[in-house]
Amino acid sequence: MNRVRTSDEILRGLERYGIRLGLENLRALLVALGNPQSQLAIALVAGTNGKGSTSALLAEIAAAAGYRVGLYTSPHLETVEERIRIDGAKIAPEKLARLLEEILAAAARLGTEPPTYFEAMTVAAFLACARSSVDLAVFEVGLGGRLDATNIAEPLLSVVTPIAFDHREWLGETLDAIAREKAGIFRTDVPAVLAPQLAEAERALVDEAVRREARLVPVGPRLRGLVLRSLGLDGLEMELATDARAYSLRTVLAGDHQAANVATALVAAEELALLGFNEIDEAAITQGIGRCRWAGRLEAVTLPRGAGTVLLDAAHNPAGCEALARFLAALGRSYRLLFGALADKELAAMLPPLAAGAADIVLARPVSPRAAEPTALAALVPAEIPVRIEPDPATALDQALAGEPDLLVVCGSIFLVGEIRGLLRARFGVPPPV
């Protein structure tokens, strides 16, 4: 009797297919599986930074209104099952494995090339949401938008969070080019909610919205006032008003940059209400934003017995690292930095802003074949700041916790943050990602 493969084993076999931009093979595969995406009311969320937080916020708002909600995000922190959630619960490992086997069997019958890792996971998310009869599926776009696997769906709502430089080898060398790729999720007469953008990106997005005849919904002009109070590691308090109503909000998502994500999710939720999700009201929006948790994004983990705080942040590009550096400067606490990143990132624009404020630094190697060598990172650190190099994440964490620093900041790669979070859970009982 053949042993049933785990989802991790199946997906490892698909990693060799890398990234595939284009929807032809995927379209045929979905037809063979009954086009589950066509059975769903889908909100697509694209962008560079904040799209995961915005997706999670929008899903929580809809859930607070009483709707059954599916959420698909990427990448994951600790386990691949985190990527697909129904009513807030991640998919069971055995269920995901069965879906992946079903997808590969369908591809084999078609005689086409097997799907990539991301394509297979996206199709699994479509199937899981359709078979769970969700009222709303919120899908975070992976890479770009126009040719991303998620974009094979026909959304009832499109959302674009702030755009910055990332994945230039795939999306283009200018903000204009990157924004036009992200705008591929726009559809004729479908609301396109735009978070506040840099000028070049905004011009491109507006141009593409007009060209594609999408109904443009810029977040900035919808706000009639915004009062923001940072609670440091405890999150934000916000007073804001839209054309529809005024809100008094509290979120545990920390950092002023999360205000844009909250406002974007709020405006998107108001658009959903206009599209027939009538139960989304002020109470649901307030409750959903208040109960949203998003692990690994300025997530503060308090260690037992007063051994300090570990701040986990998925900052993995220049804009994300700059936002983290601003947050740490405003926080005003001395911190040790545990940093590791992928070699294909813009490292010279990522590490220096964070290194400049650190008391000392431990450099590690994320668990990825694309990881940058810590010795190469060390050359980017100012000479006066003490640096320790330890490629192994577990040993690096030991070094970083030595002497019980008041605040340890872990960032640079989602792979590193996920690995460190898993180690903290094993050692200190940190809850799994929610």
Short mmCIF file of C-alpha atoms in Angstrom, two decimals:
data_model
loop_
_atom_site.label_atom_id
_atom_site.label_comp_id
_atom_site.label_asym_id
_atom_site.label_seq_id
_atom_site.Cartn_x
_atom_site.Cartn_y
_atom_site.Cartn_z
CA MET A 1 0.00 0.00 0.00
CA ASN A 2 1.44 3.37 -1.01
CA ARG A 3 2.08 5.84 1.77
CA VAL A 4 0.05 9.04 1.50
CA ARG A 5 2.34 11.99 0.83
CA THR A 6 2.22 15.07 3.02
CA SER A 7 1.53 18.50 1.54
CA ASP A 8 5.14 19.52 2.24
CA GLU A 9 6.42 16.52 0.27
CA ILE A 10 4.12 17.29 -2.63
CA LEU A 11 5.05 20.96 -2.71
CA ARG A 12 8.78 20.26 -2.48
CA GLY A 13 8.37 18.29 -5.69
CA LEU A 14 6.82 21.35 -7.35
CA GLU A 15 9.50 23.82 -6.26
CA ARG A 16 11.67 22.90 -9.24
CA TYR A 17 9.15 24.56 -11.56
CA GLY A 18 9.99 27.94 -10.01
CA ILE A 19 7.89 30.97 -10.91
CA ARG A 20 5.63 30.85 -13.96
CA LEU A 21 4.02 34.09 -15.10
CA GLY A 22 1.09 33.33 -17.35
CA LEU A 23 -2.34 31.77 -16.97
CA GLU A 24 -2.78 29.41 -19.93
CA ASN A 25 -1.93 26.11 -18.20
CA LEU A 26 -3.71 27.20 -15.05
CA ARG A 27 -6.88 28.05 -16.94
CA ALA A 28 -7.06 24.55 -18.47
CA LEU A 29 -6.39 22.96 -15.08
CA LEU A 30 -9.20 24.91 -13.43
CA VAL A 31 -11.62 23.96 -16.20
CA ALA A 32 -10.77 20.30 -15.52
CA LEU A 33 -11.52 20.87 -11.83
CA GLY A 34 -14.88 22.53 -12.45
CA ASN A 35 -13.74 26.18 -12.30
CA PRO A 36 -14.08 26.55 -8.53
CA GLN A 37 -12.99 30.19 -8.72
CA SER A 38 -16.13 31.03 -10.69
CA GLN A 39 -18.23 29.91 -7.71
CA LEU A 40 -16.71 32.52 -5.41
CA ALA A 41 -17.23 36.17 -4.55
CA ILE A 42 -13.58 37.21 -4.48
CA ALA A 43 -11.73 40.30 -3.31
CA LEU A 44 -8.21 40.47 -4.79
CA VAL A 45 -5.60 42.39 -2.80
CA ALA A 46 -2.37 43.37 -4.60
CA GLY A 47 0.47 45.72 -3.65
CA THR A 48 4.04 45.63 -2.37
CA ASN A 49 3.72 46.15 1.37
CA GLY A 50 0.69 45.77 3.61
CA LYS A 51 -1.33 43.48 1.35
CA GLY A 52 -1.28 40.62 3.87
CA SER A 53 -2.36 42.87 6.74
CA THR A 54 -5.05 44.48 4.59
CA SER A 55 -6.33 41.07 3.47
CA ALA A 56 -6.48 39.84 7.06
CA LEU A 57 -8.28 42.99 8.20
CA LEU A 58 -10.87 42.75 5.42
CA ALA A 59 -11.48 39.07 6.16
CA GLU A 60 -11.96 39.78 9.87
CA ILE A 61 -14.43 42.59 9.13
CA ALA A 62 -16.54 40.32 6.93
CA ALA A 63 -16.39 37.56 9.54
CA ALA A 64 -17.48 39.99 12.26
CA ALA A 65 -20.50 40.80 10.09
CA GLY A 66 -21.48 37.14 10.21
CA TYR A 67 -20.26 36.02 6.79
CA ARG A 68 -18.37 32.81 6.11
CA VAL A 69 -14.95 33.91 4.89
CA GLY A 70 -12.02 32.27 3.14
CA LEU A 71 -8.58 33.88 3.29
CA TYR A 72 -5.61 33.04 1.07
CA THR A 73 -2.25 34.67 1.79
CA SER A 74 1.41 34.02 1.05
CA PRO A 75 4.04 33.25 2.05
CA HIS A 76 3.53 31.44 5.34
CA LEU A 77 5.52 31.82 8.54
CA GLU A 78 5.71 28.34 10.08
CA THR A 79 3.53 25.90 8.11
CA VAL A 80 2.10 25.99 4.60
CA GLU A 81 -1.41 25.35 5.95
CA GLU A 82 -1.45 28.95 7.24
CA ARG A 83 -1.94 30.13 3.66
CA ILE A 84 -5.53 28.83 3.41
CA ARG A 85 -8.00 29.71 6.16
CA ILE A 86 -11.73 29.15 6.40
CA ASP A 87 -13.50 31.13 9.11
CA GLY A 88 -10.11 31.93 10.62
CA ALA A 89 -8.96 28.30 10.92
CA LYS A 90 -6.05 27.12 8.80
CA ILE A 91 -6.69 24.18 6.52
CA ALA A 92 -6.01 20.73 7.98
CA PRO A 93 -2.75 19.15 6.71
CA GLU A 94 -4.47 16.01 5.45
CA LYS A 95 -7.13 18.04 3.63
CA LEU A 96 -4.50 20.17 1.88
CA ALA A 97 -2.57 17.04 0.87
CA ARG A 98 -5.73 15.52 -0.64
CA LEU A 99 -6.46 18.70 -2.59
CA LEU A 100 -2.91 18.85 -3.94
CA GLU A 101 -3.04 15.21 -5.04
CA GLU A 102 -6.35 15.91 -6.78
CA ILE A 103 -4.80 18.89 -8.57
CA LEU A 104 -1.75 16.93 -9.73
CA ALA A 105 -3.94 14.08 -10.94
CA ALA A 106 -6.01 16.53 -13.00
CA ALA A 107 -2.85 18.01 -14.52
CA ALA A 108 -1.59 14.53 -15.38
CA ARG A 109 -4.85 13.68 -17.15
CA LEU A 110 -4.51 16.86 -19.20
CA GLY A 111 -0.95 15.97 -20.13
CA THR A 112 0.25 19.48 -19.29
CA GLU A 113 3.25 20.54 -17.27
CA PRO A 114 2.58 20.23 -13.54
CA PRO A 115 1.61 23.44 -11.73
CA THR A 116 4.18 25.43 -9.82
CA TYR A 117 4.15 25.53 -6.02
CA PHE A 118 2.19 28.79 -6.01
CA GLU A 119 -0.19 27.72 -8.74
CA ALA A 120 -1.00 24.49 -6.90
CA MET A 121 -1.60 26.35 -3.64
CA THR A 122 -3.80 28.92 -5.38
CA VAL A 123 -5.93 26.22 -7.00
CA ALA A 124 -6.15 24.43 -3.63
CA ALA A 125 -7.38 27.69 -2.09
CA PHE A 126 -10.04 28.07 -4.81
CA LEU A 127 -11.21 24.49 -4.19
CA ALA A 128 -11.20 24.79 -0.41
CA CYS A 129 -13.18 28.03 -0.45
CA ALA A 130 -15.69 26.79 -3.04
CA ARG A 131 -16.29 23.49 -1.25
CA SER A 132 -16.71 25.32 2.06
CA SER A 133 -19.35 27.57 0.44
CA VAL A 134 -17.75 30.74 1.75
CA ASP A 135 -19.68 33.98 1.29
CA LEU A 136 -16.50 35.92 0.57
CA ALA A 137 -12.98 34.85 -0.41
CA VAL A 138 -10.17 37.33 0.20
CA PHE A 139 -7.12 36.45 -1.92
CA GLU A 140 -3.76 38.14 -1.51
CA VAL A 141 -2.04 38.44 -4.89
CA GLY A 142 1.38 36.81 -4.98
CA LEU A 143 3.70 38.41 -7.53
CA GLY A 144 2.54 41.44 -9.47
CA GLY A 145 -1.07 41.09 -10.55
CA ARG A 146 -1.59 40.86 -14.28
CA LEU A 147 -0.03 37.40 -14.68
CA ASP A 148 -0.38 36.18 -11.10
CA ALA A 149 -2.25 32.90 -10.56
CA THR A 150 -4.84 34.58 -8.34
CA ASN A 151 -5.81 36.90 -11.19
CA ILE A 152 -7.48 34.09 -13.09
CA ALA A 153 -10.49 34.80 -10.86
CA GLU A 154 -12.99 37.52 -11.69
CA PRO A 155 -13.06 39.69 -8.55
CA LEU A 156 -16.04 41.65 -7.33
CA LEU A 157 -13.57 44.01 -5.61
CA SER A 158 -9.93 44.90 -6.33
CA VAL A 159 -7.61 46.47 -3.75
CA VAL A 160 -4.07 47.82 -4.19
CA THR A 161 -1.96 48.58 -1.12
CA PRO A 162 1.14 50.84 -1.25
CA ILE A 163 3.51 50.05 -4.10
CA ALA A 164 7.28 50.20 -3.76
CA PHE A 165 10.30 48.63 -5.43
CA ASP A 166 10.45 44.84 -5.15
CA HIS A 167 10.78 41.90 -7.58
CA ARG A 168 12.22 44.23 -10.23
CA GLU A 169 13.49 41.27 -12.25
CA TRP A 170 9.87 40.23 -12.82
CA LEU A 171 7.84 43.44 -12.60
CA GLY A 172 10.05 46.17 -14.03
CA GLU A 173 12.60 48.77 -13.04
CA THR A 174 10.25 51.71 -12.40
CA LEU A 175 7.31 52.33 -10.09
CA ASP A 176 5.26 53.04 -13.20
CA ALA A 177 5.96 49.58 -14.61
CA ILE A 178 5.41 47.83 -11.28
CA ALA A 179 2.12 49.66 -10.68
CA ARG A 180 0.83 48.73 -14.14
CA GLU A 181 1.52 45.06 -13.40
CA LYS A 182 -0.36 45.35 -10.09
CA ALA A 183 -3.25 47.06 -11.90
CA GLY A 184 -3.79 43.87 -13.87
CA ILE A 185 -6.36 42.91 -11.21
CA PHE A 186 -8.66 45.79 -12.26
CA ARG A 187 -11.88 44.90 -14.07
CA THR A 188 -14.49 46.89 -15.97
CA ASP A 189 -17.10 48.43 -13.62
CA VAL A 190 -15.51 46.71 -10.60
CA PRO A 191 -14.46 48.93 -7.66
CA ALA A 192 -10.69 49.44 -7.47
CA VAL A 193 -9.73 50.59 -3.97
CA LEU A 194 -6.37 52.38 -3.96
CA ALA A 195 -4.36 52.94 -0.80
CA PRO A 196 -2.33 56.18 -0.67
CA GLN A 197 0.55 55.83 -3.14
CA LEU A 198 3.76 57.48 -4.21
CA ALA A 199 3.04 59.92 -7.04
CA GLU A 200 4.53 57.85 -9.87
CA ALA A 201 2.66 54.70 -8.82
CA GLU A 202 -0.59 56.60 -8.33
CA ARG A 203 -0.45 58.12 -11.82
CA ALA A 204 0.05 54.68 -13.36
CA LEU A 205 -2.74 53.09 -11.30
CA VAL A 206 -5.21 55.84 -12.15
CA ASP A 207 -4.27 55.60 -15.82
CA GLU A 208 -4.76 51.84 -15.83
CA ALA A 209 -8.08 52.13 -13.97
CA VAL A 210 -9.36 54.53 -16.63
CA ARG A 211 -8.03 52.35 -19.45
CA ARG A 212 -9.65 49.22 -18.01
CA GLU A 213 -12.84 51.14 -17.08
CA ALA A 214 -12.62 50.12 -13.43
CA ARG A 215 -14.50 52.20 -10.86
CA LEU A 216 -11.74 54.04 -9.05
CA VAL A 217 -12.06 54.34 -5.24
CA PRO A 218 -9.01 56.21 -3.85
CA VAL A 219 -8.80 55.88 -0.08
CA GLY A 220 -7.31 59.32 0.64
CA PRO A 221 -10.19 61.41 -0.74
CA ARG A 222 -12.71 59.17 1.04
CA LEU A 223 -11.30 60.11 4.46
CA ARG A 224 -12.79 63.18 6.10
CA GLY A 225 -10.39 63.20 9.02
CA LEU A 226 -7.82 61.02 10.72
CA VAL A 227 -6.47 61.26 14.25
CA LEU A 228 -3.84 58.64 15.03
CA ARG A 229 -2.31 57.70 18.36
CA SER A 230 0.45 55.14 18.55
CA LEU A 231 0.38 52.74 21.48
CA GLY A 232 3.91 51.55 20.73
CA LEU A 233 4.11 47.76 20.74
CA ASP A 234 0.43 47.57 21.74
CA GLY A 235 -0.90 48.91 18.43
CA LEU A 236 -2.85 51.98 17.35
CA GLU A 237 -5.90 54.01 18.25
CA MET A 238 -7.58 55.82 15.35
CA GLU A 239 -10.42 58.27 14.89
CA LEU A 240 -11.42 58.60 11.27
CA ALA A 241 -14.43 59.44 9.18
CA THR A 242 -15.47 58.55 5.64
CA ASP A 243 -18.34 59.72 3.47
CA ALA A 244 -20.46 57.04 5.15
CA ARG A 245 -19.76 57.46 8.88
CA ALA A 246 -17.25 58.17 11.66
CA TYR A 247 -15.25 55.44 13.38
CA SER A 248 -13.38 55.06 16.65
CA LEU A 249 -10.93 52.19 16.19
CA ARG A 250 -8.37 50.20 18.13
CA THR A 251 -6.00 47.70 16.52
CA VAL A 252 -3.19 45.59 17.91
CA LEU A 253 -1.36 46.01 14.59
CA ALA A 254 1.53 48.27 15.51
CA GLY A 255 3.26 50.98 13.49
CA ASP A 256 1.94 54.13 11.85
CA HIS A 257 2.15 52.41 8.45
CA GLN A 258 -0.68 50.12 9.59
CA ALA A 259 -3.00 53.14 9.64
CA ALA A 260 -3.00 53.09 5.83
CA ASN A 261 -3.79 49.37 5.84
CA VAL A 262 -6.64 49.84 8.33
CA ALA A 263 -8.08 52.73 6.30
CA THR A 264 -7.77 50.75 3.06
CA ALA A 265 -9.50 47.69 4.53
CA LEU A 266 -12.22 49.93 5.99
CA VAL A 267 -12.96 51.63 2.66
CA ALA A 268 -12.90 48.23 0.93
CA ALA A 269 -15.41 46.95 3.51
CA GLU A 270 -17.69 49.90 2.84
CA GLU A 271 -17.52 49.03 -0.86
CA LEU A 272 -18.46 45.43 -0.08
CA ALA A 273 -21.50 46.71 1.80
CA LEU A 274 -22.54 48.62 -1.33
CA LEU A 275 -22.06 45.42 -3.36
CA GLY A 276 -24.63 43.53 -1.31
CA PHE A 277 -22.79 42.53 1.86
CA ASN A 278 -25.40 44.43 3.83
CA GLU A 279 -24.38 43.12 7.25
CA ILE A 280 -21.09 45.01 7.10
CA ASP A 281 -21.78 48.03 9.27
CA GLU A 282 -19.95 50.24 11.75
CA ALA A 283 -20.07 47.59 14.47
CA ALA A 284 -18.65 44.87 12.20
CA ILE A 285 -15.89 47.14 10.92
CA THR A 286 -14.92 48.23 14.43
CA GLN A 287 -15.03 44.69 15.81
CA GLY A 288 -13.19 43.13 12.88
CA ILE A 289 -10.36 45.65 12.99
CA GLY A 290 -10.12 45.24 16.75
CA ARG A 291 -9.80 41.48 16.70
CA CYS A 292 -7.46 41.13 13.70
CA ARG A 293 -4.12 39.52 14.49
CA TRP A 294 -1.37 39.14 11.91
CA ALA A 295 1.66 37.19 13.11
CA GLY A 296 5.15 38.30 12.18
CA ARG A 297 4.21 41.92 11.48
CA LEU A 298 5.58 44.02 14.33
CA GLU A 299 4.54 41.12 16.54
CA ALA A 300 5.83 41.58 20.09
CA VAL A 301 6.58 38.36 21.98
CA THR A 302 7.13 38.83 25.69
CA LEU A 303 9.54 36.23 27.01
CA PRO A 304 8.89 34.59 30.40
CA ARG A 305 10.46 35.63 33.68
CA GLY A 306 11.15 39.17 32.49
CA ALA A 307 13.68 38.03 29.90
CA GLY A 308 12.79 40.82 27.48
CA THR A 309 10.73 41.20 24.32
CA VAL A 310 11.27 39.80 20.82
CA LEU A 311 9.83 41.91 18.02
CA LEU A 312 9.18 39.88 14.86
CA ASP A 313 8.69 41.82 11.65
CA ALA A 314 8.44 40.53 8.09
CA ALA A 315 10.18 43.60 6.62
CA HIS A 316 11.97 42.15 3.58
CA ASN A 317 12.37 45.06 1.15
CA PRO A 318 13.61 48.66 1.43
CA ALA A 319 10.19 50.21 2.09
CA GLY A 320 9.40 47.65 4.78
CA CYS A 321 12.77 48.12 6.49
CA GLU A 322 12.39 51.90 6.39
CA ALA A 323 8.96 51.62 8.04
CA LEU A 324 10.42 49.37 10.73
CA ALA A 325 13.32 51.77 11.31
CA ARG A 326 10.87 54.67 11.75
CA PHE A 327 8.84 52.65 14.22
CA LEU A 328 11.91 51.73 16.27
CA ALA A 329 13.11 55.33 16.31
CA ALA A 330 9.72 56.48 17.61
CA LEU A 331 9.67 53.66 20.15
CA GLY A 332 12.91 54.99 21.62
CA ARG A 333 14.16 51.72 23.11
CA SER A 334 17.62 50.25 22.75
CA TYR A 335 17.52 47.10 20.62
CA ARG A 336 19.64 44.23 19.40
CA LEU A 337 19.08 43.28 15.76
CA LEU A 338 18.90 39.72 14.43
CA PHE A 339 18.94 40.06 10.65
CA GLY A 340 19.03 37.72 7.68
CA ALA A 341 17.85 38.25 4.12
CA LEU A 342 17.71 36.77 0.63
CA ALA A 343 20.54 37.57 -1.74
CA ASP A 344 18.24 38.82 -4.49
CA LYS A 345 16.89 41.65 -2.32
CA GLU A 346 18.20 45.23 -2.26
CA LEU A 347 20.32 44.61 0.81
CA ALA A 348 22.22 47.91 0.72
CA ALA A 349 18.91 49.75 1.15
CA MET A 350 17.55 47.36 3.79
CA LEU A 351 20.14 46.71 6.46
CA PRO A 352 21.84 50.12 6.98
CA PRO A 353 18.73 52.01 8.25
CA LEU A 354 18.11 49.30 10.84
CA ALA A 355 21.77 48.80 11.72
CA ALA A 356 22.23 52.52 12.39
CA GLY A 357 19.88 52.39 15.39
CA ALA A 358 20.97 49.03 16.82
CA ALA A 359 23.14 48.54 19.89
CA ASP A 360 24.61 45.42 18.30
CA ILE A 361 23.76 42.93 15.56
CA VAL A 362 23.61 39.19 14.98
CA LEU A 363 23.61 38.17 11.31
CA ALA A 364 22.07 34.84 10.29
CA ARG A 365 21.28 32.87 7.15
CA PRO A 366 17.58 32.27 6.43
CA VAL A 367 16.64 28.70 5.58
CA SER A 368 16.48 29.21 1.82
CA PRO A 369 18.76 28.42 -1.13
CA ARG A 370 18.44 32.10 -2.05
CA ALA A 371 19.80 33.31 1.31
CA ALA A 372 22.50 35.96 1.47
CA GLU A 373 25.68 34.98 3.27
CA PRO A 374 26.00 36.77 6.64
CA THR A 375 29.60 37.71 5.83
CA ALA A 376 28.33 39.73 2.86
CA LEU A 377 25.77 41.46 5.08
CA ALA A 378 28.45 42.38 7.61
CA ALA A 379 30.07 44.69 5.05
CA LEU A 380 26.90 46.84 5.14
CA VAL A 381 27.06 47.49 8.90
CA PRO A 382 28.76 50.67 10.19
CA ALA A 383 32.19 49.83 11.60
CA GLU A 384 31.38 51.11 15.11
CA ILE A 385 28.47 48.68 15.66
CA PRO A 386 29.41 45.26 17.11
CA VAL A 387 28.49 42.38 14.79
CA ARG A 388 28.34 38.63 15.40
CA ILE A 389 27.96 36.20 12.53
CA GLU A 390 26.13 32.91 13.00
CA PRO A 391 24.64 31.33 9.88
CA ASP A 392 22.47 28.80 11.73
CA PRO A 393 19.20 30.48 12.86
CA ALA A 394 18.89 28.42 16.06
CA THR A 395 22.43 29.25 17.19
CA ALA A 396 21.93 32.86 16.07
CA LEU A 397 18.88 33.07 18.31
CA ASP A 398 20.92 31.74 21.23
CA GLN A 399 23.49 34.47 20.65
CA ALA A 400 20.83 37.13 20.19
CA LEU A 401 19.14 36.23 23.48
CA ALA A 402 22.41 36.04 25.42
CA GLY A 403 22.47 38.59 28.20
CA GLU A 404 18.68 39.01 27.91
CA PRO A 405 18.46 42.20 25.81
CA ASP A 406 15.47 44.37 26.62
CA LEU A 407 14.36 44.28 22.98
CA LEU A 408 15.45 41.90 20.22
CA VAL A 409 14.29 42.80 16.69
CA VAL A 410 14.13 39.97 14.14
CA CYS A 411 13.66 40.92 10.47
CA GLY A 412 15.04 40.90 6.93
CA SER A 413 13.31 37.81 5.55
CA ILE A 414 9.96 36.14 6.13
CA PHE A 415 11.87 32.84 6.03
CA LEU A 416 14.01 33.97 8.99
CA VAL A 417 11.07 35.40 10.93
CA GLY A 418 9.12 32.17 10.49
CA GLU A 419 12.07 30.04 11.58
CA ILE A 420 12.73 32.18 14.66
CA ARG A 421 9.04 32.25 15.55
CA GLY A 422 8.93 28.47 15.43
CA LEU A 423 11.98 28.28 17.70
CA LEU A 424 10.38 30.70 20.16
CA ARG A 425 7.21 28.62 20.16
CA ALA A 426 9.18 25.45 20.88
CA ARG A 427 11.23 27.07 23.64
CA PHE A 428 8.77 29.47 25.25
CA GLY A 429 5.30 28.36 24.19
CA VAL A 430 4.58 31.19 21.78
CA PRO A 431 1.15 30.47 20.22
CA PRO A 432 1.08 29.34 16.57
CA PRO A 433 0.27 32.01 13.96
CA VAL A 434 -3.39 33.04 13.93
#
